[in-house]
Structures are given as C-alpha cells and as structure tokens.
mmCIF file with all atom_site columns, C-alpha atoms in Angstrom:
data_model
loop_
_atom_site.group_PDB
_atom_site.id
_atom_site.type_symbol
_atom_site.label_atom_id
_atom_site.label_alt_id
_atom_site.label_comp_id
_atom_site.label_asym_id
_atom_site.label_entity_id
_atom_site.label_seq_id
_atom_site.pdbx_PDB_ins_code
_atom_site.Cartn_x
_atom_site.Cartn_y
_atom_site.Cartn_z
_atom_site.occupancy
_atom_site.B_iso_or_equiv
_atom_site.pdbx_formal_charge
_atom_site.auth_seq_id
_atom_site.auth_comp_id
_atom_site.auth_asym_id
_atom_site.auth_atom_id
_atom_site.pdbx_PDB_model_num
ATOM 1   C CA . MET A 1 1   ? -15.511 51.602 41.808 1.00 90.00 ? 1152 MET A CA 1
ATOM 2   C CA . LYS A 1 2   ? -13.894 54.851 42.838 1.00 92.00 ? 1153 LYS A CA 1
ATOM 3   C CA . LEU A 1 3   ? -15.276 56.531 45.932 1.00 94.00 ? 1154 LEU A CA 1
ATOM 4   C CA . TYR A 1 4   ? -14.893 60.302 46.336 1.00 96.00 ? 1155 TYR A CA 1
ATOM 5   C CA . ILE A 1 5   ? -16.468 61.967 49.386 1.00 98.00 ? 1156 ILE A CA 1
ATOM 6   C CA . LYS A 1 6   ? -15.630 65.517 50.415 1.00 98.00 ? 1157 LYS A CA 1
ATOM 7   C CA . GLY A 1 7   ? -16.141 66.383 54.058 1.00 97.00 ? 1158 GLY A CA 1
ATOM 8   C CA . GLU A 1 8   ? -15.406 69.364 56.268 1.00 95.00 ? 1159 GLU A CA 1
ATOM 9   C CA . LYS A 1 9   ? -12.589 67.689 58.218 1.00 94.00 ? 1160 LYS A CA 1
ATOM 10  C CA . ILE A 1 10  ? -11.492 64.915 55.875 1.00 97.00 ? 1161 ILE A CA 1
ATOM 11  C CA . ASN A 1 11  ? -11.867 63.599 52.355 1.00 98.00 ? 1162 ASN A CA 1
ATOM 12  C CA . ILE A 1 12  ? -12.391 59.974 51.419 1.00 98.00 ? 1163 ILE A CA 1
ATOM 13  C CA . LYS A 1 13  ? -10.937 59.181 48.011 1.00 97.00 ? 1164 LYS A CA 1
ATOM 14  C CA . PRO A 1 14  ? -9.022  56.506 46.106 1.00 94.00 ? 1165 PRO A CA 1
ATOM 15  C CA . ILE A 1 15  ? -5.492  55.789 47.295 1.00 91.00 ? 1166 ILE A CA 1
ATOM 16  C CA . ASN A 1 16  ? -2.974  57.846 45.359 1.00 84.00 ? 1167 ASN A CA 1
ATOM 17  C CA . GLY A 1 17  ? 0.598   56.845 44.530 1.00 83.00 ? 1168 GLY A CA 1
ATOM 18  C CA . ASP A 1 18  ? 2.035   58.882 47.393 1.00 84.00 ? 1169 ASP A CA 1
ATOM 19  C CA . SER A 1 19  ? -0.075  56.914 49.898 1.00 89.00 ? 1170 SER A CA 1
ATOM 20  C CA . ILE A 1 20  ? 0.798   53.346 48.883 1.00 87.00 ? 1171 ILE A CA 1
ATOM 21  C CA . ASN A 1 21  ? 3.773   53.208 51.249 1.00 86.00 ? 1172 ASN A CA 1
ATOM 22  C CA . MET A 1 22  ? 1.572   54.159 54.204 1.00 88.00 ? 1173 MET A CA 1
ATOM 23  C CA . VAL A 1 23  ? -0.903  51.404 53.319 1.00 86.00 ? 1174 VAL A CA 1
ATOM 24  C CA . LYS A 1 24  ? 1.979   48.911 53.127 1.00 86.00 ? 1175 LYS A CA 1
ATOM 25  C CA . TYR A 1 25  ? 3.211   50.159 56.504 1.00 85.00 ? 1176 TYR A CA 1
ATOM 26  C CA . TRP A 1 26  ? -0.203  49.582 58.132 1.00 88.00 ? 1177 TRP A CA 1
ATOM 27  C CA . TYR A 1 27  ? -0.378  46.057 56.716 1.00 82.00 ? 1178 TYR A CA 1
ATOM 28  C CA . GLY A 1 28  ? 3.147   45.344 57.957 1.00 84.00 ? 1179 GLY A CA 1
ATOM 29  C CA . GLU A 1 29  ? 2.473   46.545 61.512 1.00 82.00 ? 1180 GLU A CA 1
ATOM 30  C CA . SER A 1 30  ? 0.483   43.603 62.817 1.00 77.00 ? 1181 SER A CA 1
ATOM 31  C CA . ASP A 1 31  ? 0.904   44.595 66.479 1.00 75.00 ? 1182 ASP A CA 1
ATOM 32  C CA . SER A 1 32  ? -0.941  47.885 66.009 1.00 80.00 ? 1183 SER A CA 1
ATOM 33  C CA . TYR A 1 33  ? -3.320  47.102 63.146 1.00 76.00 ? 1184 TYR A CA 1
ATOM 34  C CA . ARG A 1 34  ? -3.928  43.333 63.168 1.00 73.00 ? 1185 ARG A CA 1
ATOM 35  C CA . PHE A 1 35  ? -7.649  43.614 63.878 1.00 74.00 ? 1186 PHE A CA 1
ATOM 36  C CA . ALA A 1 36  ? -8.178  46.088 61.036 1.00 76.00 ? 1187 ALA A CA 1
ATOM 37  C CA . THR A 1 37  ? -5.963  44.372 58.480 1.00 72.00 ? 1188 THR A CA 1
ATOM 38  C CA . GLY A 1 38  ? -6.522  40.727 59.371 1.00 69.00 ? 1189 GLY A CA 1
ATOM 39  C CA . ARG A 1 39  ? -3.918  38.445 57.884 1.00 65.00 ? 1190 ARG A CA 1
ATOM 40  C CA . LYS A 1 40  ? -4.035  40.037 54.473 1.00 68.00 ? 1191 LYS A CA 1
ATOM 41  C CA . LYS A 1 41  ? -1.215  41.600 52.497 1.00 68.00 ? 1192 LYS A CA 1
ATOM 42  C CA . ALA A 1 42  ? -1.352  45.160 51.180 1.00 64.00 ? 1193 ALA A CA 1
ATOM 43  C CA . GLU A 1 43  ? -0.899  43.943 47.607 1.00 67.00 ? 1194 GLU A CA 1
ATOM 44  C CA . ASP A 1 44  ? -4.007  41.765 47.894 1.00 67.00 ? 1195 ASP A CA 1
ATOM 45  C CA . VAL A 1 45  ? -6.324  44.458 49.250 1.00 67.00 ? 1196 VAL A CA 1
ATOM 46  C CA . LEU A 1 46  ? -5.222  47.081 46.740 1.00 68.00 ? 1197 LEU A CA 1
ATOM 47  C CA . LYS A 1 47  ? -6.777  45.034 43.921 1.00 69.00 ? 1198 LYS A CA 1
ATOM 48  C CA . ILE A 1 48  ? -10.156 46.538 43.089 1.00 67.00 ? 1199 ILE A CA 1
ATOM 49  C CA . CYS A 1 49  ? -13.173 44.646 41.781 1.00 75.00 ? 1200 CYS A CA 1
ATOM 50  C CA . PRO A 1 50  ? -16.039 46.430 39.972 1.00 80.00 ? 1201 PRO A CA 1
ATOM 51  C CA . ASP A 1 51  ? -18.288 46.865 43.039 1.00 87.00 ? 1202 ASP A CA 1
ATOM 52  C CA . SER A 1 52  ? -15.494 47.371 45.574 1.00 91.00 ? 1203 SER A CA 1
ATOM 53  C CA . PHE A 1 53  ? -13.433 50.353 46.636 1.00 94.00 ? 1204 PHE A CA 1
ATOM 54  C CA . VAL A 1 54  ? -10.121 51.049 48.355 1.00 93.00 ? 1205 VAL A CA 1
ATOM 55  C CA . SER A 1 55  ? -10.156 54.591 49.702 1.00 95.00 ? 1206 SER A CA 1
ATOM 56  C CA . GLY A 1 56  ? -7.852  56.615 51.857 1.00 96.00 ? 1207 GLY A CA 1
ATOM 57  C CA . ILE A 1 57  ? -8.997  58.999 54.559 1.00 98.00 ? 1208 ILE A CA 1
ATOM 58  C CA . TYR A 1 58  ? -7.132  62.251 53.958 1.00 97.00 ? 1209 TYR A CA 1
ATOM 59  C CA . THR A 1 59  ? -6.827  65.455 55.972 1.00 96.00 ? 1210 THR A CA 1
ATOM 60  C CA . GLU A 1 60  ? -7.300  68.826 54.292 1.00 93.00 ? 1211 GLU A CA 1
ATOM 61  C CA . ASN A 1 61  ? -3.539  69.008 53.619 1.00 94.00 ? 1212 ASN A CA 1
ATOM 62  C CA . GLU A 1 62  ? -3.598  65.598 51.847 1.00 94.00 ? 1213 GLU A CA 1
ATOM 63  C CA . THR A 1 63  ? -2.076  63.556 54.694 1.00 96.00 ? 1214 THR A CA 1
ATOM 64  C CA . ILE A 1 64  ? -3.439  60.018 54.634 1.00 97.00 ? 1215 ILE A CA 1
ATOM 65  C CA . ILE A 1 65  ? -4.643  59.093 58.128 1.00 98.00 ? 1216 ILE A CA 1
ATOM 66  C CA . GLY A 1 66  ? -6.728  56.018 57.442 1.00 97.00 ? 1217 GLY A CA 1
ATOM 67  C CA . LEU A 1 67  ? -8.138  53.467 55.064 1.00 96.00 ? 1218 LEU A CA 1
ATOM 68  C CA . ILE A 1 68  ? -11.592 52.187 54.164 1.00 96.00 ? 1219 ILE A CA 1
ATOM 69  C CA . ILE A 1 69  ? -12.046 49.113 51.989 1.00 94.00 ? 1220 ILE A CA 1
ATOM 70  C CA . GLY A 1 70  ? -15.505 47.887 51.140 1.00 94.00 ? 1221 GLY A CA 1
ATOM 71  C CA . GLU A 1 71  ? -17.913 46.698 48.538 1.00 94.00 ? 1222 GLU A CA 1
ATOM 72  C CA . LEU A 1 72  ? -21.505 47.181 47.514 1.00 96.00 ? 1223 LEU A CA 1
ATOM 73  C CA . LYS A 1 73  ? -23.670 44.090 47.382 1.00 94.00 ? 1224 LYS A CA 1
ATOM 74  C CA . LYS A 1 74  ? -27.171 43.784 46.027 1.00 92.00 ? 1225 LYS A CA 1
ATOM 75  C CA . ILE A 1 75  ? -29.265 41.154 47.746 1.00 83.00 ? 1226 ILE A CA 1
ATOM 76  C CA . ARG A 1 76  ? -32.856 42.303 48.232 1.00 92.00 ? 1227 ARG A CA 1
ATOM 77  C CA . GLU A 1 77  ? -31.521 45.797 48.723 1.00 96.00 ? 1228 GLU A CA 1
ATOM 78  C CA . THR A 1 78  ? -28.172 47.506 48.304 1.00 96.00 ? 1229 THR A CA 1
ATOM 79  C CA . VAL A 1 79  ? -25.848 46.983 51.267 1.00 97.00 ? 1230 VAL A CA 1
ATOM 80  C CA . LEU A 1 80  ? -22.321 48.133 52.030 1.00 98.00 ? 1231 LEU A CA 1
ATOM 81  C CA . TRP A 1 81  ? -19.884 45.595 53.441 1.00 97.00 ? 1232 TRP A CA 1
ATOM 82  C CA . ILE A 1 82  ? -16.879 47.247 55.104 1.00 97.00 ? 1233 ILE A CA 1
ATOM 83  C CA . ARG A 1 83  ? -13.841 44.942 54.858 1.00 93.00 ? 1234 ARG A CA 1
ATOM 84  C CA . THR A 1 84  ? -11.300 47.288 56.450 1.00 93.00 ? 1235 THR A CA 1
ATOM 85  C CA . PHE A 1 85  ? -11.710 50.459 58.497 1.00 96.00 ? 1236 PHE A CA 1
ATOM 86  C CA . LEU A 1 86  ? -8.455  51.771 59.902 1.00 96.00 ? 1237 LEU A CA 1
ATOM 87  C CA . ILE A 1 87  ? -7.284  55.039 61.460 1.00 96.00 ? 1238 ILE A CA 1
ATOM 88  C CA . ASP A 1 88  ? -3.545  55.536 61.975 1.00 96.00 ? 1239 ASP A CA 1
ATOM 89  C CA . THR A 1 89  ? -2.615  55.313 65.678 1.00 95.00 ? 1240 THR A CA 1
ATOM 90  C CA . ALA A 1 90  ? -1.360  58.921 65.682 1.00 96.00 ? 1241 ALA A CA 1
ATOM 91  C CA . TRP A 1 91  ? -4.848  60.078 64.621 1.00 97.00 ? 1242 TRP A CA 1
ATOM 92  C CA . GLN A 1 92  ? -6.962  57.779 66.815 1.00 95.00 ? 1243 GLN A CA 1
ATOM 93  C CA . ARG A 1 93  ? -9.097  59.124 69.673 1.00 94.00 ? 1244 ARG A CA 1
ATOM 94  C CA . LYS A 1 94  ? -9.487  62.466 67.876 1.00 96.00 ? 1245 LYS A CA 1
ATOM 95  C CA . GLN A 1 95  ? -12.930 61.776 66.356 1.00 97.00 ? 1246 GLN A CA 1
ATOM 96  C CA . TYR A 1 96  ? -11.572 61.054 62.868 1.00 98.00 ? 1247 TYR A CA 1
ATOM 97  C CA . GLY A 1 97  ? -12.960 57.512 62.892 1.00 97.00 ? 1248 GLY A CA 1
ATOM 98  C CA . THR A 1 98  ? -16.390 58.713 63.996 1.00 98.00 ? 1249 THR A CA 1
ATOM 99  C CA . TYR A 1 99  ? -16.435 61.501 61.439 1.00 98.00 ? 1250 TYR A CA 1
ATOM 100 C CA . SER A 1 100 ? -15.196 59.251 58.607 1.00 98.00 ? 1251 SER A CA 1
ATOM 101 C CA . PHE A 1 101 ? -17.724 56.504 59.301 1.00 98.00 ? 1252 PHE A CA 1
ATOM 102 C CA . ASN A 1 102 ? -20.627 58.944 59.564 1.00 98.00 ? 1253 ASN A CA 1
ATOM 103 C CA . LEU A 1 103 ? -19.551 60.677 56.340 1.00 98.00 ? 1254 LEU A CA 1
ATOM 104 C CA . LEU A 1 104 ? -19.321 57.316 54.554 1.00 98.00 ? 1255 LEU A CA 1
ATOM 105 C CA . CYS A 1 105 ? -22.786 56.251 55.780 1.00 98.00 ? 1256 CYS A CA 1
ATOM 106 C CA . LYS A 1 106 ? -24.392 59.548 54.765 1.00 98.00 ? 1257 LYS A CA 1
ATOM 107 C CA . HIS A 1 107 ? -22.859 59.368 51.286 1.00 98.00 ? 1258 HIS A CA 1
ATOM 108 C CA . ALA A 1 108 ? -23.735 55.680 50.864 1.00 98.00 ? 1259 ALA A CA 1
ATOM 109 C CA . SER A 1 109 ? -27.353 56.316 51.816 1.00 98.00 ? 1260 SER A CA 1
ATOM 110 C CA . GLU A 1 110 ? -27.844 59.475 49.749 1.00 98.00 ? 1261 GLU A CA 1
ATOM 111 C CA . HIS A 1 111 ? -25.836 58.643 46.617 1.00 97.00 ? 1262 HIS A CA 1
ATOM 112 C CA . LEU A 1 112 ? -25.535 54.849 46.437 1.00 96.00 ? 1263 LEU A CA 1
ATOM 113 C CA . ASN A 1 113 ? -28.985 53.898 47.788 1.00 97.00 ? 1264 ASN A CA 1
ATOM 114 C CA . VAL A 1 114 ? -27.407 51.785 50.547 1.00 97.00 ? 1265 VAL A CA 1
ATOM 115 C CA . LYS A 1 115 ? -29.912 50.628 53.165 1.00 97.00 ? 1266 LYS A CA 1
ATOM 116 C CA . ARG A 1 116 ? -27.617 48.732 55.546 1.00 98.00 ? 1267 ARG A CA 1
ATOM 117 C CA . VAL A 1 117 ? -23.935 48.599 56.467 1.00 98.00 ? 1268 VAL A CA 1
ATOM 118 C CA . TYR A 1 118 ? -22.226 45.386 57.594 1.00 98.00 ? 1269 TYR A CA 1
ATOM 119 C CA . LEU A 1 119 ? -18.808 44.517 58.979 1.00 97.00 ? 1270 LEU A CA 1
ATOM 120 C CA . SER A 1 120 ? -17.137 41.826 61.044 1.00 94.00 ? 1271 SER A CA 1
ATOM 121 C CA . VAL A 1 121 ? -15.203 42.304 64.287 1.00 93.00 ? 1272 VAL A CA 1
ATOM 122 C CA . SER A 1 122 ? -13.054 39.805 66.177 1.00 90.00 ? 1273 SER A CA 1
ATOM 123 C CA . GLU A 1 123 ? -14.407 39.104 69.649 1.00 91.00 ? 1274 GLU A CA 1
ATOM 124 C CA . GLU A 1 124 ? -10.890 39.912 70.915 1.00 90.00 ? 1275 GLU A CA 1
ATOM 125 C CA . ASN A 1 125 ? -11.103 43.452 69.516 1.00 91.00 ? 1276 ASN A CA 1
ATOM 126 C CA . LYS A 1 126 ? -12.683 45.124 72.554 1.00 93.00 ? 1277 LYS A CA 1
ATOM 127 C CA . ALA A 1 127 ? -11.878 48.667 71.360 1.00 93.00 ? 1278 ALA A CA 1
ATOM 128 C CA . GLY A 1 128 ? -13.381 47.911 67.946 1.00 94.00 ? 1279 GLY A CA 1
ATOM 129 C CA . ILE A 1 129 ? -16.548 46.448 69.438 1.00 96.00 ? 1280 ILE A CA 1
ATOM 130 C CA . SER A 1 130 ? -16.969 49.511 71.637 1.00 96.00 ? 1281 SER A CA 1
ATOM 131 C CA . PHE A 1 131 ? -16.383 51.872 68.686 1.00 97.00 ? 1282 PHE A CA 1
ATOM 132 C CA . TRP A 1 132 ? -18.872 50.136 66.397 1.00 97.00 ? 1283 TRP A CA 1
ATOM 133 C CA . ARG A 1 133 ? -21.539 50.085 69.092 1.00 98.00 ? 1284 ARG A CA 1
ATOM 134 C CA . LYS A 1 134 ? -21.028 53.834 69.581 1.00 98.00 ? 1285 LYS A CA 1
ATOM 135 C CA . MET A 1 135 ? -21.543 54.193 65.829 1.00 98.00 ? 1286 MET A CA 1
ATOM 136 C CA . GLY A 1 136 ? -25.017 52.690 66.199 1.00 98.00 ? 1287 GLY A CA 1
ATOM 137 C CA . MET A 1 137 ? -24.157 49.230 64.950 1.00 98.00 ? 1288 MET A CA 1
ATOM 138 C CA . SER A 1 138 ? -25.681 46.088 66.439 1.00 98.00 ? 1289 SER A CA 1
ATOM 139 C CA . CYS A 1 139 ? -24.295 42.570 66.597 1.00 97.00 ? 1290 CYS A CA 1
ATOM 140 C CA . ILE A 1 140 ? -26.613 40.369 64.555 1.00 97.00 ? 1291 ILE A CA 1
ATOM 141 C CA . LYS A 1 141 ? -24.601 37.144 64.390 1.00 95.00 ? 1292 LYS A CA 1
ATOM 142 C CA . THR A 1 142 ? -21.644 35.355 65.977 1.00 93.00 ? 1293 THR A CA 1
ATOM 143 C CA . LEU A 1 143 ? -19.388 33.040 63.996 1.00 90.00 ? 1294 LEU A CA 1
ATOM 144 C CA . GLU A 1 144 ? -16.838 30.649 65.447 1.00 83.00 ? 1295 GLU A CA 1
ATOM 145 C CA . ILE A 1 145 ? -13.522 30.640 63.591 1.00 74.00 ? 1296 ILE A CA 1
ATOM 146 C CA . ASN A 1 146 ? -11.394 27.544 64.089 1.00 68.00 ? 1297 ASN A CA 1
ATOM 147 C CA . ASP A 1 147 ? -8.177  27.497 62.137 1.00 62.00 ? 1298 ASP A CA 1
ATOM 148 C CA . SER A 1 148 ? -4.492  27.060 62.861 1.00 52.00 ? 1299 SER A CA 1
ATOM 149 C CA . GLU A 1 149 ? -3.932  30.744 63.669 1.00 61.00 ? 1300 GLU A CA 1
ATOM 150 C CA . ASN A 1 150 ? -7.217  31.782 65.225 1.00 61.00 ? 1301 ASN A CA 1
ATOM 151 C CA . ASN A 1 151 ? -9.682  30.081 67.551 1.00 64.00 ? 1302 ASN A CA 1
ATOM 152 C CA . SER A 1 152 ? -12.020 32.891 68.419 1.00 76.00 ? 1303 SER A CA 1
ATOM 153 C CA . GLY A 1 153 ? -15.384 34.296 67.547 1.00 87.00 ? 1304 GLY A CA 1
ATOM 154 C CA . VAL A 1 154 ? -16.245 36.910 64.998 1.00 92.00 ? 1305 VAL A CA 1
ATOM 155 C CA . PHE A 1 155 ? -19.195 39.239 65.420 1.00 94.00 ? 1306 PHE A CA 1
ATOM 156 C CA . ILE A 1 156 ? -21.180 40.438 62.411 1.00 96.00 ? 1307 ILE A CA 1
ATOM 157 C CA . PHE A 1 157 ? -22.408 43.986 62.972 1.00 98.00 ? 1308 PHE A CA 1
ATOM 158 C CA . GLU A 1 158 ? -25.184 45.796 61.115 1.00 98.00 ? 1309 GLU A CA 1
ATOM 159 C CA . LYS A 1 159 ? -26.365 49.386 60.905 1.00 98.00 ? 1310 LYS A CA 1
ATOM 160 C CA . VAL A 1 160 ? -29.655 50.276 59.247 1.00 98.00 ? 1311 VAL A CA 1
ATOM 161 C CA . LEU A 1 161 ? -29.364 53.612 57.449 1.00 97.00 ? 1312 LEU A CA 1
#
C-alpha cells in the first residue's frame, strides 16, 4: 500500500530512490536509532506487503527527516499498527514528530477508517514512552522479552481515534 499525506509542514509519502541511503544510514546507526529500528536491517523493512506501508517524512523542500512503517489490520475493526516511527536526530525536538503522528492519525481515521493505533515501545526507551504518552497513547499491555540480546519489557500502546 502506498501512503500519500500532504500536510502544511511535512509530507508523508513512499520512500523515493534518493532517500534509500538515508534509511540505510538510520538502520546502521544503532546508537542513535536502536529503539526505533530494533534489530532489523534496512533491506528487510523496505519490503512492502499489501496492507503495509514504508513512508518517508519529507520537508517542503523534499528533505527526508523521518520514517514511518506500519500496516493496517482488520480484526473487529480496522487498526493501524506502527512498526517504526523515526525522526532524524537533527530534526528532533522541533515538533516534527508530533506533527507527523497527528497528521498520520487524522488521515488514517478520515480516509482509511482506522479506529485505533497500536505500537510497541521498549521499557528502556524513556524518551519514547514520554513522547507516546504526550501523543495521547496509553499502555494497555506489558510483555517480557527474554532472548540472548534483550531481557527487558515491551509496552504495547494504544490510541483510540
């Protein structure tokens, strides 16, 4: 699925060829972006399934400043699961994350009939937890992850649109 959303400050649209290197950079910079990218590789997340999207967050002059990866799921109602939400460190703390998330939610509700938005956040990601709470999301579940690289909890957040 290709997601095109035009906003006043930014546009959310499919990754173009000029932006692939930036996406690879974000996935290679685990110190700065590990919570947003997880342990995935750029090549893996750029593969699109029918109900999923990989979209860049672009400024008016076509500079990519972030990435949103998600998918629509139909259970009893249509929900949006956000897999990755990332703003480049140079653009953080300038309201671009807030604006992008709100724009995505508005579009999802009005055009895709989405009723709820879900995402997961590592319990170690204090900044992420704070951001998502400010976005009106609530923690609805805690999962314990026990594997060779990670022994921490993961919070599942929900926002009703």
